[in-house]
mmCIF file of C-alpha atoms in Angstrom:
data_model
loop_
_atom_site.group_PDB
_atom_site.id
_atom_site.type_symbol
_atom_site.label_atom_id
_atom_site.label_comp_id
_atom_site.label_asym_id
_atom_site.label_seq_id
_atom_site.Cartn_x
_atom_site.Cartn_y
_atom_site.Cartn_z
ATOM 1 C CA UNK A 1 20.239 -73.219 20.268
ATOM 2 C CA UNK A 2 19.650 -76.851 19.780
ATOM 3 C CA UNK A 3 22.731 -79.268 20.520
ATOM 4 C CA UNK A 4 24.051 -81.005 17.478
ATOM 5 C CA UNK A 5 23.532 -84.747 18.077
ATOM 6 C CA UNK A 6 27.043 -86.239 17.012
ATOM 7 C CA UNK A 7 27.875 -90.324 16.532
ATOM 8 C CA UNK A 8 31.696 -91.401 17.392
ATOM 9 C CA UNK A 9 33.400 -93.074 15.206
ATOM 10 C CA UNK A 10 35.494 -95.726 16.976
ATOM 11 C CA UNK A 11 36.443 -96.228 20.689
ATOM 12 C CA UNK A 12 39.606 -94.768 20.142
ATOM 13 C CA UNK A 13 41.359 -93.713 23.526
ATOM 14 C CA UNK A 14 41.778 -90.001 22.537
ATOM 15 C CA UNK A 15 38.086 -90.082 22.101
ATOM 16 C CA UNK A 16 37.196 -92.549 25.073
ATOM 17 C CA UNK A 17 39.311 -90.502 27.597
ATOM 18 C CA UNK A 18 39.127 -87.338 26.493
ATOM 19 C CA UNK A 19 37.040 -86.111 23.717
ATOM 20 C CA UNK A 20 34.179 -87.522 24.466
ATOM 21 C CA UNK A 21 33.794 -86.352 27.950
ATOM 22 C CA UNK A 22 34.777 -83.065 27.326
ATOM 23 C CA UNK A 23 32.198 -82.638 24.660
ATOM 24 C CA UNK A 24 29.168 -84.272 26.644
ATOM 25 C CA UNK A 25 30.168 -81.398 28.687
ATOM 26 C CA UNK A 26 29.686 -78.634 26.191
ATOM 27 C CA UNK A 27 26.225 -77.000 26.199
ATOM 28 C CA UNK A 28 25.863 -77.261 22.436
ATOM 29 C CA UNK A 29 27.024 -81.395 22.258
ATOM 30 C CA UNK A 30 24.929 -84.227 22.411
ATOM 31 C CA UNK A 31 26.568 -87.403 22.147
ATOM 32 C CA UNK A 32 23.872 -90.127 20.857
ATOM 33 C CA UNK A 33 25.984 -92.892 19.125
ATOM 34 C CA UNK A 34 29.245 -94.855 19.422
ATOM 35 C CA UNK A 35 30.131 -97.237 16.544
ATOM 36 C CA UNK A 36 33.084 -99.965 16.841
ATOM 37 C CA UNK A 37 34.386 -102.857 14.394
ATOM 38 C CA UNK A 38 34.158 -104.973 17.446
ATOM 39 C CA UNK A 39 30.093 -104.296 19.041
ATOM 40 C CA UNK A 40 30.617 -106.028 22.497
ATOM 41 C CA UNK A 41 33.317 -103.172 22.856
ATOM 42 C CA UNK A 42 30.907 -100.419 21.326
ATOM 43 C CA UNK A 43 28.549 -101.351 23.872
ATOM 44 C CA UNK A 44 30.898 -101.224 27.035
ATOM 45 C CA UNK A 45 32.157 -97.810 25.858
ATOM 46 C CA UNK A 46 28.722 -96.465 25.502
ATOM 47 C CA UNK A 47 27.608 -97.763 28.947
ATOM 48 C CA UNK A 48 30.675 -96.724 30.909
ATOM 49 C CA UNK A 49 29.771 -92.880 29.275
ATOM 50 C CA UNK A 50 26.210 -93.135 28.774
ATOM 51 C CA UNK A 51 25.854 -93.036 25.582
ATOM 52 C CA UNK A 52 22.488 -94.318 24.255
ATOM 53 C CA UNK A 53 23.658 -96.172 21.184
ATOM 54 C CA UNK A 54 25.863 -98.746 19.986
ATOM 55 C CA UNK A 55 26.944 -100.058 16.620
ATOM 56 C CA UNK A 56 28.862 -102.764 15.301
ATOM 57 C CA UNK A 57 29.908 -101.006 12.251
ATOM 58 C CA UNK A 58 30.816 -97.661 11.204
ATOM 59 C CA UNK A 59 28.723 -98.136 7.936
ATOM 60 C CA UNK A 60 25.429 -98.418 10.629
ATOM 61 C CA UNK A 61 26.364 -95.308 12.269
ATOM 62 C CA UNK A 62 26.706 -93.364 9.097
ATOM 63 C CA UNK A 63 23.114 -94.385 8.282
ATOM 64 C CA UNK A 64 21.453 -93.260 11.212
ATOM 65 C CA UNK A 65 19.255 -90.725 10.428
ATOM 66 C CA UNK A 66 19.358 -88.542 14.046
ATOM 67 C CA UNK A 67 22.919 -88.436 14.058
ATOM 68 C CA UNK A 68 23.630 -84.959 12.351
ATOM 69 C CA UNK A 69 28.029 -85.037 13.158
ATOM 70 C CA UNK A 70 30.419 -87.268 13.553
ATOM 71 C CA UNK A 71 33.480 -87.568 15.359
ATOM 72 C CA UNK A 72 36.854 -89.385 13.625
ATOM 73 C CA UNK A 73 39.256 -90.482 16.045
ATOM 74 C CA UNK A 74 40.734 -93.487 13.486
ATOM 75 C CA UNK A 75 44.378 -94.122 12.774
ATOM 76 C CA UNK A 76 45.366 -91.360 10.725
ATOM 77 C CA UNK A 77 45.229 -93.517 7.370
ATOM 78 C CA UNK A 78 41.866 -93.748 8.076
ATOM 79 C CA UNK A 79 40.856 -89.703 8.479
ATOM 80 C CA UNK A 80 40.319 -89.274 4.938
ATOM 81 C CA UNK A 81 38.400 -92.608 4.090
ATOM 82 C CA UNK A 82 36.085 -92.835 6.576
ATOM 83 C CA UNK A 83 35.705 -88.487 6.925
ATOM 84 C CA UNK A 84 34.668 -89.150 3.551
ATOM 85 C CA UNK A 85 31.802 -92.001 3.966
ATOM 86 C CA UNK A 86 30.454 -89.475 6.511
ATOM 87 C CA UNK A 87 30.270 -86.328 4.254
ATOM 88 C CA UNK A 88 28.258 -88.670 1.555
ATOM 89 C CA UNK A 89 25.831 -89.787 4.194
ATOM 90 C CA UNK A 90 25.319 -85.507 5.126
ATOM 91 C CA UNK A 91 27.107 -85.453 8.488
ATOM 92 C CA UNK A 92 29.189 -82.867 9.322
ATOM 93 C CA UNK A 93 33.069 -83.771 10.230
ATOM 94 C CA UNK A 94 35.196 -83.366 13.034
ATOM 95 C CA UNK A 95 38.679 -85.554 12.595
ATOM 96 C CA UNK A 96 41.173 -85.731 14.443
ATOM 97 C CA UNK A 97 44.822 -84.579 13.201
ATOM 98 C CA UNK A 98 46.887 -84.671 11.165
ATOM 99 C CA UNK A 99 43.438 -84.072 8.677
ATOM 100 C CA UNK A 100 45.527 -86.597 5.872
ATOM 101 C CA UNK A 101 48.573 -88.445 5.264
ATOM 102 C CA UNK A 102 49.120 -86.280 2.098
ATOM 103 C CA UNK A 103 48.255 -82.652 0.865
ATOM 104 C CA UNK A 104 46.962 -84.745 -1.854
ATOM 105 C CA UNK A 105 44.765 -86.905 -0.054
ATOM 106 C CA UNK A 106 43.234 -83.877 1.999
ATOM 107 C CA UNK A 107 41.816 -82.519 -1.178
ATOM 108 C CA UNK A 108 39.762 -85.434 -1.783
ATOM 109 C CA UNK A 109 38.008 -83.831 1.671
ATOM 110 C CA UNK A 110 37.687 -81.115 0.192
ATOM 111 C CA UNK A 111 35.528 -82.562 -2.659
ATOM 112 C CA UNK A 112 33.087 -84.527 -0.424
ATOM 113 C CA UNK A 113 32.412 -81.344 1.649
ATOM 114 C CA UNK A 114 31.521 -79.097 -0.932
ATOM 115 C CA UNK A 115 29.665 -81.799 -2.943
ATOM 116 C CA UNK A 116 27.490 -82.574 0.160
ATOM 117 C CA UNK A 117 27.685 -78.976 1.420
ATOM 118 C CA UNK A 118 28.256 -80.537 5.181
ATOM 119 C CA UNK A 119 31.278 -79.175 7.426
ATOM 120 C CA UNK A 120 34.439 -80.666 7.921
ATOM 121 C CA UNK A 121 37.090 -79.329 10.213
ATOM 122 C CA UNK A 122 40.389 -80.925 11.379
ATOM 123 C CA UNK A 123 40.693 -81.433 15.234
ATOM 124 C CA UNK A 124 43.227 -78.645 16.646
ATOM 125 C CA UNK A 125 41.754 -78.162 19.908
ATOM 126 C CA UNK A 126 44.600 -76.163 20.812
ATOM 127 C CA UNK A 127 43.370 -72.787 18.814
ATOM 128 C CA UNK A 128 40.727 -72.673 21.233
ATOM 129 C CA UNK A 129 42.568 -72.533 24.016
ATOM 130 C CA UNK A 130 42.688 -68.963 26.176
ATOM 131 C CA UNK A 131 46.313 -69.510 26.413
ATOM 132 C CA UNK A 132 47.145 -69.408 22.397
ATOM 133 C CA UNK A 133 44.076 -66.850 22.182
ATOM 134 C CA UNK A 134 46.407 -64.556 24.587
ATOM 135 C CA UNK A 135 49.286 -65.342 23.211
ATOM 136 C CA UNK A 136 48.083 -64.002 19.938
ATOM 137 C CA UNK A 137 46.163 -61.308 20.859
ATOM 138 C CA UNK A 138 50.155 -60.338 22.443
ATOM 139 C CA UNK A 139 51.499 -60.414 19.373
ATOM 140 C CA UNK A 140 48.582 -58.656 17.150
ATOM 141 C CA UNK A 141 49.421 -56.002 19.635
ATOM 142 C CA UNK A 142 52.567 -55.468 19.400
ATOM 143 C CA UNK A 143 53.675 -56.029 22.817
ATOM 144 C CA UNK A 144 56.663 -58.092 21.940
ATOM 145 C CA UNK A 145 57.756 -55.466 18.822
ATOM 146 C CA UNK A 146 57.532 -57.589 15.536
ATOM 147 C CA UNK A 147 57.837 -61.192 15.605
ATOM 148 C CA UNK A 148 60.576 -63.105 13.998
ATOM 149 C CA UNK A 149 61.088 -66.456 15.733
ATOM 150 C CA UNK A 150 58.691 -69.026 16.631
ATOM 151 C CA UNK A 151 60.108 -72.130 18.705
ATOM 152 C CA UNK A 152 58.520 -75.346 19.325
ATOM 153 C CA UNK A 153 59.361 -78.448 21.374
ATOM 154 C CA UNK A 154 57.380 -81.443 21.375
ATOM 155 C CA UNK A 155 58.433 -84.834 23.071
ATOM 156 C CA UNK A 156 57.329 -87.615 24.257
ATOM 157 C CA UNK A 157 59.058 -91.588 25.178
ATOM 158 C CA UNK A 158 56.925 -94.755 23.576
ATOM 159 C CA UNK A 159 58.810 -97.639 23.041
ATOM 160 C CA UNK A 160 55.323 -99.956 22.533
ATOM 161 C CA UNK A 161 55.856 -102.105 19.308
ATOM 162 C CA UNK A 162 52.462 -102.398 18.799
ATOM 163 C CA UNK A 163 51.094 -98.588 19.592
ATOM 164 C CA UNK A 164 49.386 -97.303 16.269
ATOM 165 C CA UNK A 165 52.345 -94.151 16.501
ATOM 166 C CA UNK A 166 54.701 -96.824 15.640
ATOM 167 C CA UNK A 167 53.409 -98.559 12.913
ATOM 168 C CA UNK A 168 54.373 -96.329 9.658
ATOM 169 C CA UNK A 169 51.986 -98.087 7.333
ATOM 170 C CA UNK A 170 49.750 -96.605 9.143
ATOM 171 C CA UNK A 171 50.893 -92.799 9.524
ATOM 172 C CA UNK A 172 52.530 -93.425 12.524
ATOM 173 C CA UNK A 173 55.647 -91.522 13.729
ATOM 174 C CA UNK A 174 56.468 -88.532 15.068
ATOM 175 C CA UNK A 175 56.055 -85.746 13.124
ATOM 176 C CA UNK A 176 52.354 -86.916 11.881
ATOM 177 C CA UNK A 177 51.633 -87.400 15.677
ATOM 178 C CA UNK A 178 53.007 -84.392 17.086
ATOM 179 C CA UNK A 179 54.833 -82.389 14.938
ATOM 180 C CA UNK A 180 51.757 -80.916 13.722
ATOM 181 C CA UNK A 181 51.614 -79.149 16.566
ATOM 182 C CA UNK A 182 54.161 -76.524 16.502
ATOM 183 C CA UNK A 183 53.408 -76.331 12.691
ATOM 184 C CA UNK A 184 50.331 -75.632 13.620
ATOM 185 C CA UNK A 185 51.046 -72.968 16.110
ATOM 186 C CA UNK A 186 53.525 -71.375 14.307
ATOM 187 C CA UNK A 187 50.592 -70.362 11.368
ATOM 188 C CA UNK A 188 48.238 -69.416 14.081
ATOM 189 C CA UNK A 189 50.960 -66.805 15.077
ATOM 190 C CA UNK A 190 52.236 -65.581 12.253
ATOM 191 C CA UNK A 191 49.413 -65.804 10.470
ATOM 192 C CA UNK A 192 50.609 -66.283 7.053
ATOM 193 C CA UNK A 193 52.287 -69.276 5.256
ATOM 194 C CA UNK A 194 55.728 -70.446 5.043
ATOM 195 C CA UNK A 195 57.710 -70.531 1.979
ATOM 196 C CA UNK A 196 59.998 -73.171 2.500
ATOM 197 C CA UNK A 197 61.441 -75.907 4.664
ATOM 198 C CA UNK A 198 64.458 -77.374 5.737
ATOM 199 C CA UNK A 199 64.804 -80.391 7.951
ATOM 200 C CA UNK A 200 66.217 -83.866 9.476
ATOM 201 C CA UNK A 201 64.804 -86.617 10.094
ATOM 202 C CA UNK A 202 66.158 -89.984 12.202
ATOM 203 C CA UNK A 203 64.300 -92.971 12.019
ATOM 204 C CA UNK A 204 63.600 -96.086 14.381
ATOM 205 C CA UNK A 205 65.415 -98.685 12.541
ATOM 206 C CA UNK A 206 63.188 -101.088 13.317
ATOM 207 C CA UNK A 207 59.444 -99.448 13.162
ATOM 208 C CA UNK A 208 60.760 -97.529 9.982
ATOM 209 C CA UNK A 209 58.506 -94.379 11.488
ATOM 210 C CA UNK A 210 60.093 -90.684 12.017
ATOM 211 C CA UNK A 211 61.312 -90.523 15.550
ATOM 212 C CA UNK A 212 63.422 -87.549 16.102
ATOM 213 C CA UNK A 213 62.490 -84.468 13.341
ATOM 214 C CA UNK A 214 63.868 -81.084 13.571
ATOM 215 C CA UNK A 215 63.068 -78.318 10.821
ATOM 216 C CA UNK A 216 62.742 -74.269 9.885
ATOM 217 C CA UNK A 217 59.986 -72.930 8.389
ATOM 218 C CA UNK A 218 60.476 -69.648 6.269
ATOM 219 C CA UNK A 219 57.679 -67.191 7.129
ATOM 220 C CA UNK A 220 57.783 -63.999 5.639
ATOM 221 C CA UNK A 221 59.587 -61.656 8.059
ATOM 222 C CA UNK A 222 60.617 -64.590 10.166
ATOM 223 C CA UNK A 223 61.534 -67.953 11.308
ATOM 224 C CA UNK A 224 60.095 -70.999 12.691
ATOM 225 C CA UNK A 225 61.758 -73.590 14.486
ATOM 226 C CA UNK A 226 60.723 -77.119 16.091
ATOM 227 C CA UNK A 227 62.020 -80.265 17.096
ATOM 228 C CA UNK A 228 59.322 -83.524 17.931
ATOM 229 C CA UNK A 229 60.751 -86.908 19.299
ATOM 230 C CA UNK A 230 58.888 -90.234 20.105
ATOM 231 C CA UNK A 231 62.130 -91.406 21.985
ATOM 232 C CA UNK A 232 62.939 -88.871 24.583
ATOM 233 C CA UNK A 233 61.883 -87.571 27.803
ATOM 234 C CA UNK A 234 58.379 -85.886 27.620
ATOM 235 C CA UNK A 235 58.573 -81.911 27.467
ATOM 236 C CA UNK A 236 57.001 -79.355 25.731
ATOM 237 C CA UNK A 237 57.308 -75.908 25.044
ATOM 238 C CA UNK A 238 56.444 -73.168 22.820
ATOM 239 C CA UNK A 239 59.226 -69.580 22.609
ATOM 240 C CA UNK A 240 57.499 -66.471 20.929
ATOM 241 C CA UNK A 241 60.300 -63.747 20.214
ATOM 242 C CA UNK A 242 59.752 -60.134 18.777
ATOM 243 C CA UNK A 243 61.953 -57.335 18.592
ATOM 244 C CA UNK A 244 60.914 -56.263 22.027
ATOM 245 C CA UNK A 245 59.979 -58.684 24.095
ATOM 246 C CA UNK A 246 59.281 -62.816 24.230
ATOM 247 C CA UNK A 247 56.909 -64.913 25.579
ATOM 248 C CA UNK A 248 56.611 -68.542 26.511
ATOM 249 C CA UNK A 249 53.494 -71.032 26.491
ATOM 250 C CA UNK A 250 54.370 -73.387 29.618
ATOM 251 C CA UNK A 251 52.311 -76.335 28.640
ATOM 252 C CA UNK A 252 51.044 -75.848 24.891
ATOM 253 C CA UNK A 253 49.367 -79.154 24.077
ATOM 254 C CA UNK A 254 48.608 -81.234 26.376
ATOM 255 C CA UNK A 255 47.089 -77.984 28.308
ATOM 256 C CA UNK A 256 46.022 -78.832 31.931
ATOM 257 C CA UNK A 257 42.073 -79.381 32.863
ATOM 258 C CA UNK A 258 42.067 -79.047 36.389
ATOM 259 C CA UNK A 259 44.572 -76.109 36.557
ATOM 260 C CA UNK A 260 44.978 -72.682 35.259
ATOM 261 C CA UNK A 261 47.431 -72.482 32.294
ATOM 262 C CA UNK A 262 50.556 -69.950 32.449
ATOM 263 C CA UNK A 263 52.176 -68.018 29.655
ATOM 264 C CA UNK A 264 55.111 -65.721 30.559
ATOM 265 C CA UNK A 265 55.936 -62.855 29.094
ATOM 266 C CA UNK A 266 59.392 -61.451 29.106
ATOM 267 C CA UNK A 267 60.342 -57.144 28.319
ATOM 268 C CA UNK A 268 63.714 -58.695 27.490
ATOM 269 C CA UNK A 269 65.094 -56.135 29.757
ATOM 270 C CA UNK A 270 66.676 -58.564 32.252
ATOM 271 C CA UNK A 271 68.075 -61.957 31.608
ATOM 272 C CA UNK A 272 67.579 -65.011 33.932
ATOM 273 C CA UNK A 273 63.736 -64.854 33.470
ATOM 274 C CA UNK A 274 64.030 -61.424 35.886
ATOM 275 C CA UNK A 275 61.488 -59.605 33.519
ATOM 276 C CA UNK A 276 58.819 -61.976 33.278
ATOM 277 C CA UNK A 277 55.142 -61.257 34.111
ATOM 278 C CA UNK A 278 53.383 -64.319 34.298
ATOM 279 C CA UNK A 279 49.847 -64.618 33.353
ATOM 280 C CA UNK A 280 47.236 -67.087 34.546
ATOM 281 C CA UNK A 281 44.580 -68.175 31.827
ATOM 282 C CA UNK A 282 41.548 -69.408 33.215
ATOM 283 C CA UNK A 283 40.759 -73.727 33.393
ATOM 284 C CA UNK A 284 40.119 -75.212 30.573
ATOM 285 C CA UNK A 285 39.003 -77.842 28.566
ATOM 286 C CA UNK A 286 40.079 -77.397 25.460
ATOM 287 C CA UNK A 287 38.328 -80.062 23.693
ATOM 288 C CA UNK A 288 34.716 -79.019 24.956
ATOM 289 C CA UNK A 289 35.856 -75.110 23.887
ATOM 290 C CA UNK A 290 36.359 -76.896 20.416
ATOM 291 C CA UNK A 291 32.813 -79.087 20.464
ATOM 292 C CA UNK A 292 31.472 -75.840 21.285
ATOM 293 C CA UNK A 293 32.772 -73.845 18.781
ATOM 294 C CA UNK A 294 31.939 -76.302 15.887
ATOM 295 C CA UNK A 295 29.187 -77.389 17.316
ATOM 296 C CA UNK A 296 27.381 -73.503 17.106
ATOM 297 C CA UNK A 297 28.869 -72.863 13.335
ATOM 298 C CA UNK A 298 27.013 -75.966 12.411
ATOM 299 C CA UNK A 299 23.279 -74.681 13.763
ATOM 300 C CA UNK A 300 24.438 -70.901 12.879
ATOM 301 C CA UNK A 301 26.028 -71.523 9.235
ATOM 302 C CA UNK A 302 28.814 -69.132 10.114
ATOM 303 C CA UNK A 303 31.776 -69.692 8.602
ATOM 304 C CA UNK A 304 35.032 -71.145 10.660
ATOM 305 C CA UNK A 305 38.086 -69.390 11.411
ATOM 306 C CA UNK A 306 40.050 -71.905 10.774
ATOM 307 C CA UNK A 307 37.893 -73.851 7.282
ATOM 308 C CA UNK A 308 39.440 -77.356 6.041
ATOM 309 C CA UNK A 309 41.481 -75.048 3.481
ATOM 310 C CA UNK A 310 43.585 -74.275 6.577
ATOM 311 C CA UNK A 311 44.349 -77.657 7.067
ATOM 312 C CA UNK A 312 45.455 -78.384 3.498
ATOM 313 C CA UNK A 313 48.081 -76.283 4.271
ATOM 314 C CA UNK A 314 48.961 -78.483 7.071
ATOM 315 C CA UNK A 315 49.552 -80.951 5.485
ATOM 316 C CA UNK A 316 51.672 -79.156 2.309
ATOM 317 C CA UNK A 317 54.094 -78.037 5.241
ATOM 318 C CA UNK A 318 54.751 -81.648 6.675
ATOM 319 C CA UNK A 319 54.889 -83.135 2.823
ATOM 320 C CA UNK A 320 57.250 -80.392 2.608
ATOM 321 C CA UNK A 321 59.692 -81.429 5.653
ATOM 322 C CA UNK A 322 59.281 -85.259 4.472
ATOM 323 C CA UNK A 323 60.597 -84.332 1.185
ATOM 324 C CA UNK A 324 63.442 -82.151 2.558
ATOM 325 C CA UNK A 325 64.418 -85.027 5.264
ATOM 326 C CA UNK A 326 65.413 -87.241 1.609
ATOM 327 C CA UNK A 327 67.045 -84.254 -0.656
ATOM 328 C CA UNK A 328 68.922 -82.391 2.289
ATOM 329 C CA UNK A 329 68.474 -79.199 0.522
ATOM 330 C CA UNK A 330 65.590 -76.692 1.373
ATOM 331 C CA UNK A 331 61.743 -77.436 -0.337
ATOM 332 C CA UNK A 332 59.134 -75.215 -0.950
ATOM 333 C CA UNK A 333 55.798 -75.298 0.493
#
């Protein structure tokens, strides 16, 4: 199978440092193009990872001809905008999360894809994980009973004034940033949709931007919970609990790439962590397991597990917890 030549668009740092790389790895990834507002930078970017290209506009990019995918690492206001440009000029999409600002706005996505019949999927790297593909295949099985509670914990402390996460005309804040996340994995283990939403919000009263969010999400035959800061010490967990058993995702995101990853699962039958098997999941990068795997549905045609309709929901979810932060009353989804 022939790689998929993509073009990045910006020299974003989640790109620079880790995206990029990771995907120049994958067998099925060829990185040919680089496009910045600023061209002197494009051009040190591409020569520090040997990339061949460099353009001083994402407009150029868009028109090359070889470039078959792009990759959109903006600021999140700019995910739908610029995802759209590149759907009109027939690339395929991969943007990073959260896909939209709005439920609303990540329909308009939907629009350009199927009007230029391209792909577009929003960047959850995590799915493809072998730690959250083990956890799962746990609970299809039925090794923890039924499920009923998913728990999330998200944190980390940036105080920069002039970091994109903390500029809210700009969809920074916390739960766009990271809160996501355990959204996110909640769905993916459940595998259904929540009803409704409760939540609080506390805000920086300078920045304006969410920086301490804690809400439930109603699945059907269970609970999700999660808390995501901007202002506290950096952790991060994920709690799985059935009927019968638990289990616990050690590092969930920001998943190690130079050590194995451990999940630990509990028989409930002792307390004090006394019944825990851990498991080791094999090293990982999760963002060249993602290039891969949307990298082969675009030469195969296959359709993806997880199709931009996923990510509307997404995005319903966190509209959702916004509007319950103002009413104080639970929202459906």
């Amino acid at each position: 199978m022939k790689p998929v030549r993509w073009g990045i668009l910006s020299t974003a740092r989640i790109g620079t440092q880790k995206v990029i790389p990771a995907m120049q790895r994958a067998d099925h990834c060829e990185i040919v193009a680089i496009a910045s507002r600023d061209l002197n930078k494009a051009r040190e970017v591409a020569a520090t990872l040997g990339i061949p290209k460099a353009y001083g506009s994402y407009e150029e990019l868009l028109a090359d001809p070889e470039i078959e995918a792009v990759y959109n690492p903006l600021p999140n206001h700019l995910h739908v905008p610029l995802s759209v440009q590149a759907a009109r000029a027939g690339k395929h999409v991969l943007c990073e999360k959260p896909l939209a600002l709005t439920a609303s706005e990540a329909g308009e996505l939907i629009q350009a894809r199927d009007a230029a019949g391209v792909l577009v999927q929003e960047a959850f790297m995590v799915r493809y994980h072998p730690q959250w593909l083990r956890a799962r295949d746990l609970v299809r099985s039925g090794k923890i009973g039924d499920l009923r509670s998913v728990q999330g914990f998200f944190s980390y402390n940036n105080r920069d004034p002039h970091n994109i996460r903390n500029i809210a005309d700009i969809g920074g804040g916390g739960l766009y940033d990271i809160g996501c996340y355990p959204i996110t994995g909640a769905r993916f283990l459940f595998e259904t949709e929540p009803s409704r939403v409760v939540s609080l919000i506390e805000r920086d009263p300078e920045w304006g931007i969410d920086r301490l969010t804690s809400a439930i999400l109603e699945f059907p035959g269970g609970h999700a919970t999660f808390t995501c800061a901007t202002q506290l010490t950096p952790y991060q967990r994920m709690q799985i609990l059935g009927t019968e058993g638990r289990i616990e995702i050690e590092i969930p995101f920001n998943a190690p790439v130079d050590v194995p990853c451990r999940i630990f699962v509990d028989d409930g039958s002792v307390l004090g962590n006394r019944g825990v098997t851990v498991e080791e999941l094999p090293v990982t990068d999760q963002y060249t397991a993602q290039g891969e795997v949307i990298s082969r549905a675009i030469r195969s045609g296959e359709p993806l597990e997880f199709p931009l309709e996923n990510a509307i929901w997404s995005m319903r979810i966190i509209d959702a917890v916004f509007r319950s932060a103002e009413s104080g009353v639970w929202e459906s989804v």
